[in-house]
Coordinates of C-alpha atoms and ligand atoms in Angstrom, one line a residue:
M1182 CA 0.0 0.0 0.0
A1183 CA 1.3 3.4 -0.9
R1184 CA 2.2 5.5 2.1
R1185 CA 0.1 8.6 2.5
C1186 CA 2.0 11.9 2.8
L1187 CA 1.3 15.3 4.2
A1188 CA 3.6 18.2 3.3
I1189 CA 3.8 21.2 5.5
V1190 CA 5.0 24.3 3.7
L1191 CA 6.5 27.0 6.0
A1192 CA 6.0 30.5 4.6
A1193 CA 5.0 32.6 7.5
G1194 CA 8.2 34.6 7.7
E1195 CA 8.2 38.4 7.6
S1196 CA 10.7 38.4 4.6
T1197 CA 12.4 41.4 6.3
R1198 CA 15.6 40.9 4.3
M1199 CA 13.8 41.1 1.0
K1200 CA 13.0 44.8 1.8
S1201 CA 9.7 44.5 -0.1
S1202 CA 6.0 45.3 0.2
L1203 CA 5.5 41.8 -1.3
S1204 CA 5.8 38.6 0.7
K1205 CA 9.0 36.8 -0.3
V1206 CA 7.3 33.7 -1.6
L1207 CA 5.3 35.8 -4.1
H1208 CA 8.5 37.1 -5.8
P1209 CA 8.8 35.5 -9.2
L1210 CA 11.3 32.9 -10.3
A1211 CA 11.1 32.2 -14.1
G1212 CA 8.0 34.3 -14.2
R1213 CA 6.1 32.4 -11.5
P1214 CA 5.9 33.0 -7.7
L1215 CA 8.4 31.0 -5.6
I1216 CA 5.6 29.3 -3.8
G1217 CA 4.2 28.0 -7.2
H1218 CA 7.5 26.2 -7.8
V1219 CA 7.4 24.5 -4.4
M1220 CA 3.8 23.4 -4.9
E1221 CA 4.5 22.0 -8.3
T1222 CA 7.4 19.9 -6.8
L1223 CA 5.1 18.6 -4.1
S1224 CA 2.5 17.6 -6.6
R1225 CA 5.0 15.9 -8.9
A1226 CA 6.4 14.1 -5.8
G1227 CA 3.0 12.5 -5.3
V1228 CA 2.2 14.3 -2.0
D1229 CA -1.4 13.7 -0.9
H1230 CA -2.1 16.9 0.9
A1231 CA -0.4 20.2 1.6
A1232 CA -0.8 22.4 4.6
L1233 CA 0.4 26.0 4.0
V1234 CA 1.6 27.9 7.1
L1235 CA 1.2 31.6 6.3
G1236 CA 1.6 35.0 7.9
R1237 CA 1.6 38.2 5.8
D1238 CA -0.2 38.4 2.4
A1239 CA -2.0 35.1 3.2
A1240 CA -4.8 35.5 0.7
S1241 CA -2.5 36.2 -2.2
V1242 CA -0.1 33.5 -1.2
E1243 CA -2.9 31.0 -1.0
K1244 CA -4.1 32.0 -4.5
A1245 CA -0.6 31.7 -5.9
A1246 CA -0.1 28.3 -4.3
A1247 CA -3.4 26.7 -5.4
R1248 CA -3.3 23.8 -7.7
P1249 CA -6.2 21.6 -8.9
D1250 CA -4.0 18.4 -8.5
L1251 CA -3.0 19.0 -4.8
P1252 CA -5.6 19.4 -2.0
T1253 CA -4.3 22.2 0.2
T1254 CA -5.3 23.8 3.5
T1255 CA -4.1 27.1 4.8
V1256 CA -3.3 27.8 8.4
I1257 CA -2.2 31.2 9.8
Q1258 CA 0.7 31.4 12.2
T1259 CA -0.2 34.5 14.1
E1260 CA 3.0 34.7 16.3
R1261 CA 6.3 33.8 14.8
L1262 CA 7.9 31.7 17.4
G1263 CA 10.2 29.6 15.3
T1264 CA 10.1 26.8 12.7
G1265 CA 9.0 24.2 15.3
H1266 CA 6.1 26.4 16.4
A1267 CA 5.2 27.0 12.7
V1268 CA 4.9 23.3 12.0
L1269 CA 2.6 22.8 14.9
A1270 CA 0.3 25.5 13.5
A1271 CA -0.7 22.7 11.1
R1272 CA -1.7 20.5 14.0
S1273 CA -5.1 19.6 12.8
A1274 CA -3.7 18.5 9.4
I1275 CA -1.2 16.3 11.1
E1276 CA -3.9 14.8 13.3
A1277 CA -5.8 13.7 10.2
G1278 CA -3.2 10.9 10.2
Y1279 CA -0.5 10.4 7.5
D1280 CA 2.3 7.8 7.2
D1281 CA 4.9 10.4 6.1
L1282 CA 5.1 14.1 7.0
I1283 CA 7.5 16.3 5.1
V1284 CA 8.4 19.9 5.9
V1285 CA 9.6 22.2 3.2
F1286 CA 10.3 25.9 3.1
G1287 CA 8.4 28.2 0.8
D1288 CA 11.6 30.1 -0.1
T1289 CA 13.6 27.0 -1.3
P1290 CA 12.2 26.5 -4.7
L1291 CA 14.8 24.3 -6.5
V1292 CA 14.2 21.1 -4.5
T1293 CA 13.4 18.3 -6.9
P1294 CA 10.6 15.6 -6.5
E1295 CA 13.4 13.0 -6.6
T1296 CA 15.0 14.5 -3.5
L1297 CA 11.7 14.5 -1.7
A1298 CA 11.3 10.8 -2.6
K1299 CA 14.8 10.1 -1.2
A1300 CA 13.9 11.9 2.0
R1301 CA 10.8 9.8 2.5
A1302 CA 12.4 6.5 1.8
P1303 CA 14.1 5.9 5.2
L1304 CA 10.8 6.4 7.0
S1305 CA 9.5 3.2 5.6
Q1306 CA 12.6 1.5 7.0
G1307 CA 11.9 2.6 10.6
H1308 CA 13.6 6.0 10.8
D1309 CA 11.7 8.7 12.7
V1310 CA 13.4 11.7 11.2
V1311 CA 15.2 12.3 7.9
V1312 CA 17.1 15.5 7.3
V1313 CA 18.3 16.6 3.9
G1314 CA 21.7 18.2 4.2
F1315 CA 24.2 19.7 1.8
R1316 CA 27.9 20.4 1.8
T1317 CA 29.1 23.9 1.2
A1318 CA 32.2 26.1 1.3
A1319 CA 30.1 28.8 3.0
P1320 CA 28.2 27.2 5.9
T1321 CA 27.7 30.4 7.9
G1322 CA 24.1 30.9 9.0
Y1323 CA 23.0 27.3 8.5
G1324 CA 22.3 24.7 11.1
R1325 CA 25.1 22.1 11.2
L1326 CA 24.4 18.4 11.1
L1327 CA 26.2 16.4 13.8
I1328 CA 26.8 12.9 12.7
E1329 CA 28.1 10.0 14.8
D1330 CA 28.5 6.5 13.5
G1331 CA 26.4 7.3 10.4
A1332 CA 23.5 8.5 12.6
L1333 CA 22.3 12.1 12.8
V1334 CA 22.6 13.0 16.5
A1335 CA 21.7 16.7 16.5
I1336 CA 21.3 19.8 14.4
R1337 CA 23.1 22.8 15.9
E1338 CA 22.0 26.3 14.9
E1339 CA 24.8 28.7 14.1
K1340 CA 24.1 30.9 17.1
D1341 CA 24.2 27.9 19.5
A1342 CA 27.2 26.2 18.0
S1343 CA 30.7 25.8 19.5
D1344 CA 33.7 26.8 17.4
A1345 CA 34.4 23.2 16.5
E1346 CA 30.8 22.7 15.4
R1347 CA 30.9 25.8 13.3
R1348 CA 33.7 24.3 11.3
I1349 CA 31.4 21.5 10.1
D1350 CA 30.5 22.0 6.4
F1351 CA 27.5 19.6 6.4
C1352 CA 24.4 21.8 6.7
N1353 CA 20.7 21.6 7.2
G1354 CA 18.9 22.3 4.0
G1355 CA 15.7 22.8 5.8
L1356 CA 13.9 19.9 4.2
M1357 CA 12.8 17.2 6.7
A1358 CA 10.8 14.0 6.6
I1359 CA 9.1 12.8 9.9
D1360 CA 7.2 9.7 10.8
G1361 CA 3.6 10.9 10.5
R1362 CA 2.3 8.8 13.4
K1363 CA 4.9 10.1 15.8
A1364 CA 5.2 13.6 14.6
L1365 CA 2.8 15.3 17.0
A1366 CA 4.4 13.7 20.1
L1367 CA 7.9 14.7 18.9
L1368 CA 7.0 18.2 17.9
S1369 CA 5.2 18.9 21.2
E1370 CA 8.4 18.1 23.2
I1371 CA 10.4 20.9 21.4
G1372 CA 11.3 23.7 23.8
N1373 CA 12.7 27.1 23.3
A1374 CA 15.8 27.1 25.6
N1375 CA 18.3 28.4 23.0
A1376 CA 20.1 31.6 21.9
K1377 CA 17.1 33.0 20.0
G1378 CA 14.4 31.8 22.4
E1379 CA 12.6 30.1 19.5
Y1380 CA 11.0 26.7 19.0
Y1381 CA 13.5 25.2 16.6
L1382 CA 12.1 22.4 14.4
T1383 CA 15.7 21.1 14.2
D1384 CA 15.5 20.1 17.9
I1385 CA 13.3 17.2 16.8
V1386 CA 16.4 15.2 16.1
E1387 CA 17.5 15.1 19.7
V1388 CA 13.9 14.7 20.9
A1389 CA 13.4 11.6 18.7
R1390 CA 16.7 10.1 19.9
A1391 CA 15.9 10.7 23.5
R1392 CA 12.8 8.5 23.0
G1393 CA 14.9 5.8 21.4
G1394 CA 14.1 6.7 17.8
R1395 CA 16.4 6.9 14.8
A1396 CA 17.4 10.0 12.8
V1397 CA 19.5 10.1 9.6
A1398 CA 20.8 12.7 7.2
I1399 CA 20.8 12.3 3.5
E1400 CA 22.8 14.5 1.1
A1401 CA 21.5 16.6 -1.8
P1402 CA 23.3 19.1 -4.1
E1403 CA 23.8 22.6 -2.6
A1404 CA 22.1 24.1 -5.7
E1405 CA 18.8 22.4 -4.9
L1406 CA 18.7 23.7 -1.4
M1407 CA 19.6 27.3 -2.1
G1408 CA 17.2 29.4 0.0
C1409 CA 16.1 32.9 -0.8
N1410 CA 16.4 35.5 1.9
T1411 CA 17.6 38.5 -0.1
R1412 CA 17.1 39.7 -3.7
A1413 CA 20.8 38.8 -4.3
E1414 CA 20.0 35.2 -3.4
L1415 CA 16.8 35.4 -5.6
A1416 CA 19.0 36.4 -8.5
R1417 CA 21.4 33.4 -7.8
I1418 CA 18.4 31.0 -7.7
E1419 CA 17.1 32.5 -11.0
A1420 CA 20.5 32.0 -12.6
A1421 CA 20.7 28.4 -11.4
W1422 CA 17.2 27.7 -12.7
Q1423 CA 17.8 29.3 -16.1
Q1424 CA 21.1 27.4 -16.6
T1425 CA 19.4 24.1 -15.8
R1426 CA 16.4 24.7 -18.1
R1427 CA 18.5 25.9 -21.0
H1428 CA 20.7 22.9 -20.7
D1429 CA 17.7 20.6 -20.7
M1430 CA 16.3 22.4 -23.8
M1431 CA 19.5 22.1 -25.7
L1432 CA 19.6 18.4 -25.0
A1433 CA 16.1 18.2 -26.3
G1434 CA 17.1 19.6 -29.7
V1435 CA 17.0 23.4 -29.4
T1436 CA 19.9 25.5 -30.7
M1437 CA 21.0 28.4 -28.5
I1438 CA 24.0 30.4 -29.9
A1439 CA 24.6 32.2 -26.6
P1440 CA 22.5 30.3 -24.1
E1441 CA 23.6 32.5 -21.2
T1442 CA 21.7 35.4 -22.8
V1443 CA 18.4 33.6 -23.3
F1444 CA 15.8 33.8 -20.6
L1445 CA 13.0 31.3 -20.2
S1446 CA 9.8 31.1 -18.2
H1447 CA 8.6 28.2 -16.1
D1448 CA 6.3 27.1 -18.9
T1449 CA 8.2 28.0 -22.1
V1450 CA 7.9 25.2 -24.7
L1451 CA 10.4 25.2 -27.6
G1452 CA 10.2 22.5 -30.3
Q1453 CA 12.9 20.5 -31.9
D1454 CA 15.3 22.4 -34.2
V1455 CA 14.2 25.8 -33.0
V1456 CA 17.1 28.2 -33.2
V1457 CA 17.3 31.0 -30.6
E1458 CA 19.8 33.7 -31.3
P1459 CA 21.3 35.8 -28.5
N1460 CA 19.4 38.1 -26.1
V1461 CA 15.9 36.6 -26.4
V1462 CA 13.4 36.8 -23.5
F1463 CA 10.5 34.4 -23.2
G1464 CA 7.9 35.6 -20.8
P1465 CA 5.2 33.3 -19.5
G1466 CA 2.9 31.4 -21.9
V1467 CA 5.0 30.9 -25.0
T1468 CA 4.9 27.8 -27.2
V1469 CA 7.1 27.5 -30.2
E1470 CA 6.7 24.6 -32.7
P1471 CA 9.7 22.9 -34.4
D1472 CA 11.9 24.7 -37.0
V1473 CA 11.3 28.2 -35.9
L1474 CA 14.0 30.8 -36.1
I1475 CA 14.0 33.5 -33.3
H1476 CA 16.4 36.2 -34.2
A1477 CA 18.3 38.3 -31.6
F1478 CA 16.8 40.7 -29.2
S1479 CA 13.2 39.5 -29.5
H1480 CA 10.7 39.5 -26.6
L1481 CA 7.9 36.9 -26.5
E1482 CA 5.1 36.6 -24.1
G1483 CA 1.8 34.6 -24.2
A1484 CA 2.4 33.8 -27.9
H1485 CA 2.2 30.8 -30.1
V1486 CA 4.6 30.4 -33.0
A1487 CA 3.9 27.7 -35.6
S1488 CA 6.5 25.6 -37.4
G1489 CA 8.7 27.3 -40.0
A1490 CA 8.0 30.8 -38.8
S1491 CA 10.6 33.5 -38.2
V1492 CA 10.6 36.1 -35.5
G1493 CA 12.8 39.2 -35.1
P1494 CA 15.4 40.6 -34.8
Y1495 CA 13.9 43.0 -32.3
A1496 CA 10.4 41.7 -32.5
R1497 CA 7.9 41.9 -29.7
L1498 CA 5.1 39.2 -29.5
R1499 CA 2.6 40.1 -26.8
P1500 CA -0.2 37.9 -25.3
G1501 CA -2.5 36.5 -27.9
A1502 CA 0.0 36.7 -30.8
R1503 CA -0.5 33.6 -33.0
L1504 CA 1.9 33.2 -35.8
Q1505 CA 0.9 30.5 -38.3
E1506 CA 3.2 28.3 -40.3
K1507 CA 6.0 30.0 -42.2
S1508 CA 4.9 33.5 -41.3
K1509 CA 7.4 36.2 -40.6
V1510 CA 7.3 39.0 -38.0
G1511 CA 10.5 41.0 -38.5
N1512 CA 12.4 44.0 -37.2
F1513 CA 10.8 46.3 -34.7
C1514 CA 7.3 44.8 -35.1
E1515 CA 4.9 44.4 -32.3
V1516 CA 2.0 41.9 -32.4
K1517 CA -0.7 41.6 -29.8
Q1518 CA -3.9 39.5 -29.7
A1519 CA -3.6 38.9 -33.4
E1520 CA -3.3 36.0 -35.8
I1521 CA -0.7 36.2 -38.6
G1522 CA -1.7 33.8 -41.3
A1523 CA 0.4 31.1 -42.9
G1524 CA 3.2 32.6 -45.0
A1525 CA 2.1 36.2 -44.2
K1526 CA 4.8 38.8 -43.7
V1527 CA 5.0 41.7 -41.2
N1528 CA 8.6 42.6 -41.8
H1529 CA 9.3 46.1 -40.7
L1530 CA 8.3 48.6 -38.0
S1531 CA 4.6 47.6 -37.7
Y1532 CA 2.0 47.3 -34.9
I1533 CA -0.6 44.6 -35.4
G1534 CA -3.0 44.5 -32.5
D1535 CA -6.5 43.0 -32.1
A1536 CA -6.3 41.8 -35.7
S1537 CA -6.2 38.9 -38.1
V1538 CA -4.0 38.8 -41.1
G1539 CA -4.8 36.2 -43.8
A1540 CA -2.4 33.7 -45.4
E1541 CA 0.3 35.1 -47.7
T1542 CA -0.7 38.7 -47.1
N1543 CA 2.1 41.3 -47.1
I1544 CA 2.0 44.1 -44.5
G1545 CA 4.2 47.0 -45.6
A1546 CA 6.7 48.8 -43.4
G1547 CA 5.3 51.0 -40.8
T1548 CA 1.7 49.8 -41.0
I1549 CA -0.3 50.4 -37.9
T1550 CA -3.6 48.9 -36.8
C1551 CA -5.2 51.8 -34.9
N1552 CA -7.1 49.5 -32.5
Y1553 CA -7.8 51.9 -29.6
D1554 CA -10.1 55.0 -29.6
G1555 CA -9.2 56.0 -26.1
V1556 CA -12.0 54.0 -24.6
N1557 CA -12.5 50.8 -26.5
K1558 CA -10.4 48.3 -28.5
H1559 CA -11.6 47.5 -32.0
V1560 CA -10.7 44.7 -34.4
T1561 CA -9.0 44.9 -37.8
K1562 CA -9.6 42.0 -40.3
I1563 CA -7.3 41.6 -43.2
G1564 CA -8.0 38.8 -45.7
A1565 CA -5.6 36.5 -47.6
N1566 CA -3.2 37.5 -50.3
A1567 CA -3.8 41.2 -49.6
F1568 CA -1.1 43.9 -49.8
I1569 CA -1.0 46.8 -47.4
G1570 CA 1.3 49.6 -48.6
S1571 CA 3.9 51.0 -46.3
N1572 CA 3.0 53.6 -43.7
S1573 CA -0.7 52.8 -43.7
A1574 CA -3.0 53.4 -40.7
L1575 CA -5.9 51.0 -40.5
V1576 CA -8.5 52.6 -38.3
A1577 CA -10.4 49.8 -36.6
P1578 CA -13.1 48.5 -36.7
V1579 CA -12.3 47.9 -40.3
S1580 CA -11.9 44.9 -42.7
I1581 CA -9.8 44.5 -45.8
G1582 CA -10.9 41.8 -48.2
D1583 CA -8.9 39.0 -49.8
G1584 CA -6.5 40.1 -52.5
A1585 CA -7.2 43.8 -51.8
L1586 CA -4.4 46.4 -52.2
V1587 CA -4.0 49.4 -49.9
A1588 CA -1.9 52.3 -51.4
S1589 CA 1.0 53.3 -49.2
G1590 CA 0.5 56.2 -46.8
S1591 CA -3.3 55.5 -46.6
V1592 CA -5.5 56.1 -43.6
I1593 CA -8.1 53.5 -44.1
T1594 CA -11.4 54.2 -42.2
A1595 CA -13.9 52.2 -44.2
D1596 CA -14.0 48.6 -45.3
V1597 CA -12.2 47.6 -48.5
P1598 CA -13.8 44.9 -50.6
A1599 CA -11.9 41.9 -52.0
D1600 CA -9.6 42.6 -54.9
A1601 CA -10.2 46.4 -54.6
V1602 CA -7.6 49.1 -54.5
A1603 CA -8.0 51.7 -51.8
F1604 CA -6.3 55.1 -51.6
G1605 CA -6.7 57.0 -48.4
R1606 CA -4.3 59.9 -48.9
A1607 CA -4.2 63.3 -50.7
R1608 CA -3.6 63.1 -54.4
Q1609 CA -0.1 64.1 -55.5
E1610 CA 0.3 67.4 -57.4
V1611 CA 3.4 68.2 -59.5
K1612 CA 4.4 71.8 -60.5
E1613 CA 7.0 71.8 -63.2
G1614 CA 9.9 74.2 -62.6
R1615 CA 8.4 75.5 -59.4
A1616 CA 11.4 74.3 -57.2
A1617 CA 13.9 76.4 -59.1
L1618 CA 11.7 79.5 -59.0
L1619 CA 11.3 79.1 -55.2
R1620 CA 15.0 78.7 -54.7
E1621 CA 15.7 81.9 -56.6
R1622 CA 13.1 83.8 -54.6
Y1623 CA 14.5 82.6 -51.2
R1624 CA 18.0 83.5 -52.2
A1625 CA 17.0 87.0 -53.2
E1626 CA 15.1 87.6 -49.9
K1627 CA 18.1 86.4 -47.9
A1628 CA 20.5 88.7 -49.8
A1629 CA 18.1 91.7 -49.2
R1630 CA 18.0 91.0 -45.4
Q1631 CA 21.9 90.9 -45.2
K1632 CA 22.2 94.2 -47.1
A1633 CA 19.7 95.9 -44.7
K1634 CA 21.9 95.0 -41.6
Ligands
LIG1459 C1 16.5 27.3 9.1 C2 17.0 26.1 10.0 C3 18.5 25.9 9.7 C4 18.7 25.6 8.3 C5 18.2 26.8 7.4 C6 18.2 26.4 6.0 C7 15.7 26.1 12.1 C8 15.6 26.4 13.5 N1 16.8 26.4 11.4 O1 17.2 28.5 9.6 O2 19.0 24.8 10.5 O3 20.1 25.5 8.0 O4 16.8 27.0 7.8 O5 17.8 27.4 5.1 O6 14.7 25.5 11.5 N2 9.1 30.3 9.4 C9 7.7 30.3 9.8 N3 7.4 30.7 11.0 C10 8.4 30.9 12.0 C11 9.7 30.9 11.6 C12 10.0 30.5 10.3 O7 6.9 30.1 8.9 O8 8.0 31.2 13.1 C13 9.4 29.9 8.0 C14 10.1 31.0 7.2 O9 9.1 31.8 6.5 C15 11.0 30.2 6.3 C16 11.3 29.0 7.1 O10 10.3 28.8 8.1 O11 10.3 29.8 5.1 C17 12.7 29.0 7.7 O12 12.8 30.1 8.6 P1 14.2 31.0 8.6 O13 13.9 32.0 9.7 O14 14.6 31.4 7.3 O15 15.2 29.9 9.2 P2 16.8 30.0 9.1 O16 17.3 30.9 10.2 O17 17.2 30.2 7.7
LIG1460 MG1 16.2 31.0 6.0

């Protein structure tokens, strides 16, 4: 029978060191709040229930954490009396009875489901407490793991540690698995007689051993257990996340010429043989089919790009941009909430918003869909095989039929039927010889002024 597991997520901290009006766990990593990453890991690890221990911004954190595939309850820790006290705030969830209990921190988002599984494994072999540790060259600030004969005998917090203990480089990563049937009894015995006067969750190791129980430490990579207390640490976590994800994408068949300059979101999907040139940013919600070329300095968000299309350089695809097969959106073009049909081209300096562009249509340089009247947004419909001359303004709502031709420089305010030509500009006049006459007059006037001085 599968062991049932409760995860307690500690996120009641004040986030003082972030110096932010936003709770720490709501700060984004790869375009999604930290807490969202933690919850995804829990769900992928097959946790049955999560209890969120929250303090500030509880309603927003609860919303950011919610997942349809993971039943979650929220408890509020009203006083911050330490990590041991925080876990006990979820007492009623623990009382519901689980085989395994895991404790994770809301600000440690890089932990993998595999490490959670490894942490739970010793519980089924009769251990009461499993602590996930890591080795580091910079242990300052972490609790140190005291090991004797392969067993974990205590965790010593930095402030309570002796000089010899501070030299230990094996640290508490904050991730813990506890026998779910014994957890309440063990947690209730934790006191606060220490340097900070807090209830330390870490004391559970000594409590369990005093009752004849067994505790063990397992090791995970430091990168997985990086915690986020400051914005500088948040940036380090982001860098680690990006590096891992780019690497995975390259192994899956994506070419990145300068991977360190490409920024991905948690949900970016790039198909096989996609080529990404330097300095490209993928905001949330982007899917790119195979064989797409994304030129340098492009910014994509909420966009779908079909196979064979080409984007950029310097293109901006905003939410709702849908590029069909083999279409092109080129330099300094912005596309928002618009479909660009198969083989259509929007090559230079255009804004296409709230619009549809039919297959094989050519949008000339500098074309603007005027979608906003200051109050409402309106739609522009352009058919297939149409040609929009350069520097045209299409004032929505307006539609342009299949095969129609719009003369360049037009301001189009009324619908254009299929196969029609529309001019929306002043007719050109030519005055033979007039330029030479004007020049002579201007020179004469200038000479007269200089003489008068
Ligand atoms: C803790 C560990 C330390 C470990 C380190 C790893 C304890 C006593 N110490 O120290 O051994 O090396 O994490 O990063 O556990 N929280 C609450 N309520 C509280 C106190 C904390 O919800 O009353 C939450 C915080 O929001 C945070 C987590 O618990 O998510 C850890 O608290 P923090 O104060 O960061 O503990 P550290 O001093 O880093
Ligand atoms: Mg911490």
